[in-house]
Amino acid sequence: MRVIIGSDHGGFQLKEAMINVLKDMEIPFEDVGCDCQDSVDYPDYALPVARRVADGEFERGILICGTGLGMSMAANKVKGIRCAVVSDEFSAQMSREHNNANVLALGERVVGPGLAEKILRTWLTTEFAGGRHQRRVDKIGTLEDE
Ligand code: RB5
């Protein structure tokens, strides 16, 4: 699995922590920035991450801002992206098993680094359950063509 990760200034410190988790898990990744805590606009990072996941260049994306909300709103504008804002381990598991989320959004001002690590590890290692959930995910996809 290859992962692409990005943040705005509000998520920069948590991004650096999550990169250490990716390294520990020996998961190849690309970091699209930002590179410091100077103020930037979250869509500028959400869209390249989402587009490159949607294009199939990366299997999964990780986006981090202050709340995870702006990142998820922007990422979900891209066709084929199912971005879930997650702040607990159960939702991390369900977003994969039931929703086949391909982008994870985290909020640095919402979850601490310890919980974020557990969320990330769960999200990266949980497989989509398929079956009846595939039908439902497909129905989300049809909305993109309306
Ligand atoms: C930046 O202040 C903040 O608005 C951003 O990181 C994010 O939380 C937006 O959803």
XYZ file of C-alpha atoms and ligand atoms in Angstrom:
156
model
C 0.000 0.000 0.000
C 1.173 3.513 -0.828
C -0.137 6.469 1.155
C -0.225 10.189 0.432
C -0.439 12.602 3.356
C -1.024 16.334 3.663
C -2.009 18.955 6.198
C -2.549 22.660 6.663
C -0.845 24.659 9.414
C -3.478 23.537 11.935
C -2.564 19.913 11.338
C 1.163 20.253 10.718
C 2.400 18.903 14.047
C 0.061 15.912 13.978
C 1.107 15.214 10.381
C 4.714 14.955 11.511
C 3.651 12.525 14.246
C 1.608 10.428 11.790
C 4.554 10.304 9.391
C 6.555 8.689 12.186
C 3.790 6.086 12.520
C 3.937 5.394 8.759
C 7.694 4.977 9.000
C 7.301 2.614 11.955
C 4.756 0.579 9.954
C 7.135 0.597 6.964
C 4.385 1.987 4.729
C 5.694 3.976 1.735
C 4.280 7.496 1.667
C 4.519 10.880 -0.009
C 4.176 14.061 2.032
C 2.686 16.930 0.001
C 3.088 19.457 2.834
C 2.566 21.883 4.330
C 6.077 22.215 5.674
C 5.668 24.496 8.693
C 3.042 26.214 10.832
C 2.699 29.300 8.620
C -0.944 29.874 7.667
C -2.119 28.143 4.460
C -5.483 27.142 2.962
C -6.571 23.527 3.559
C -8.173 22.957 0.101
C -4.742 23.498 -1.460
C -3.593 20.299 0.272
C -6.845 18.331 0.300
C -7.353 18.455 -3.450
C -3.983 17.073 -4.625
C -4.192 14.279 -2.057
C -7.759 13.419 -3.057
C -7.059 13.615 -6.796
C -4.018 11.365 -6.607
C -5.956 8.770 -4.591
C -8.889 9.001 -7.016
C -6.476 8.587 -9.944
C -5.120 5.384 -8.396
C -1.592 6.664 -7.852
C -2.018 6.023 -4.108
C -4.332 3.565 -2.373
C -5.017 5.758 0.642
C -4.821 9.385 1.678
C -4.433 11.066 5.052
C -5.440 14.693 5.587
C -4.998 16.665 8.785
C -6.201 20.141 9.698
C -7.377 21.703 12.949
C -10.621 19.748 13.022
C -10.461 17.429 10.010
C -13.678 19.038 8.810
C -12.439 21.403 6.118
C -10.113 18.766 4.719
C -12.915 16.220 4.501
C -15.333 18.668 2.882
C -12.791 19.539 0.206
C -11.635 15.941 -0.385
C -15.187 14.658 -0.752
C -15.724 17.011 -3.709
C -13.426 14.763 -5.749
C -15.157 11.942 -7.613
C -14.308 8.545 -6.166
C -13.219 9.868 -2.786
C -14.810 8.657 0.417
C -13.148 10.738 3.108
C -14.084 10.072 6.741
C -13.371 12.433 9.626
C -12.506 10.142 12.508
C -11.859 10.836 16.181
C -12.326 7.373 17.720
C -11.054 3.877 17.007
C -14.484 2.326 16.384
C -15.285 4.834 13.647
C -11.844 4.239 12.146
C -12.655 0.526 11.911
C -16.179 1.078 10.588
C -15.113 3.673 8.017
C -13.016 0.939 6.447
C -15.202 -2.155 6.998
C -18.521 -0.583 6.000
C -17.704 2.548 3.985
C -14.422 1.597 2.298
C -13.064 5.046 3.140
C -10.032 5.812 1.008
C -9.080 9.050 2.742
C -8.812 9.612 6.504
C -9.206 13.111 7.944
C -7.911 13.902 11.423
C -8.172 17.047 13.550
C -5.075 18.062 15.473
C -7.218 20.209 17.781
C -9.602 17.290 18.380
C -7.456 14.198 18.965
C -4.121 13.905 20.738
C -1.179 12.145 19.116
C -1.684 8.914 21.071
C -5.284 8.465 19.997
C -4.471 9.607 16.472
C -1.834 6.873 16.227
C -4.353 4.223 17.292
C -6.878 5.575 14.793
C -4.322 5.586 11.992
C -3.066 2.057 12.709
C -6.628 0.728 12.840
C -7.639 2.558 9.673
C -4.633 1.352 7.695
C -4.974 -2.295 8.748
C -8.745 -2.785 8.483
C -10.099 -4.261 5.255
C -13.398 -3.408 3.546
C -16.003 -6.060 4.364
C -17.681 -5.938 0.924
C -20.956 -7.825 0.495
C -24.008 -5.685 1.276
C -21.656 -2.784 2.026
C -20.396 -2.807 -1.554
C -23.941 -2.191 -2.793
C -24.282 0.791 -0.470
C -20.917 2.244 -1.405
C -21.864 1.841 -5.068
C -24.999 3.892 -4.397
C -22.827 6.700 -3.056
C -20.919 6.520 -6.331
C -24.063 6.958 -8.388
C -24.681 10.285 -6.639
C -21.492 11.587 -8.227
C -23.042 11.267 -11.684
C -26.197 13.251 -10.889
C -7.361 26.709 10.389
O -7.434 27.691 11.359
C -8.560 25.777 10.508
O -9.714 26.434 10.119
C -8.339 24.531 9.686
O -7.171 23.893 10.124
C -9.423 23.474 9.765
O -9.746 23.176 11.072
C -10.613 23.724 8.929
O -11.531 22.900 8.843
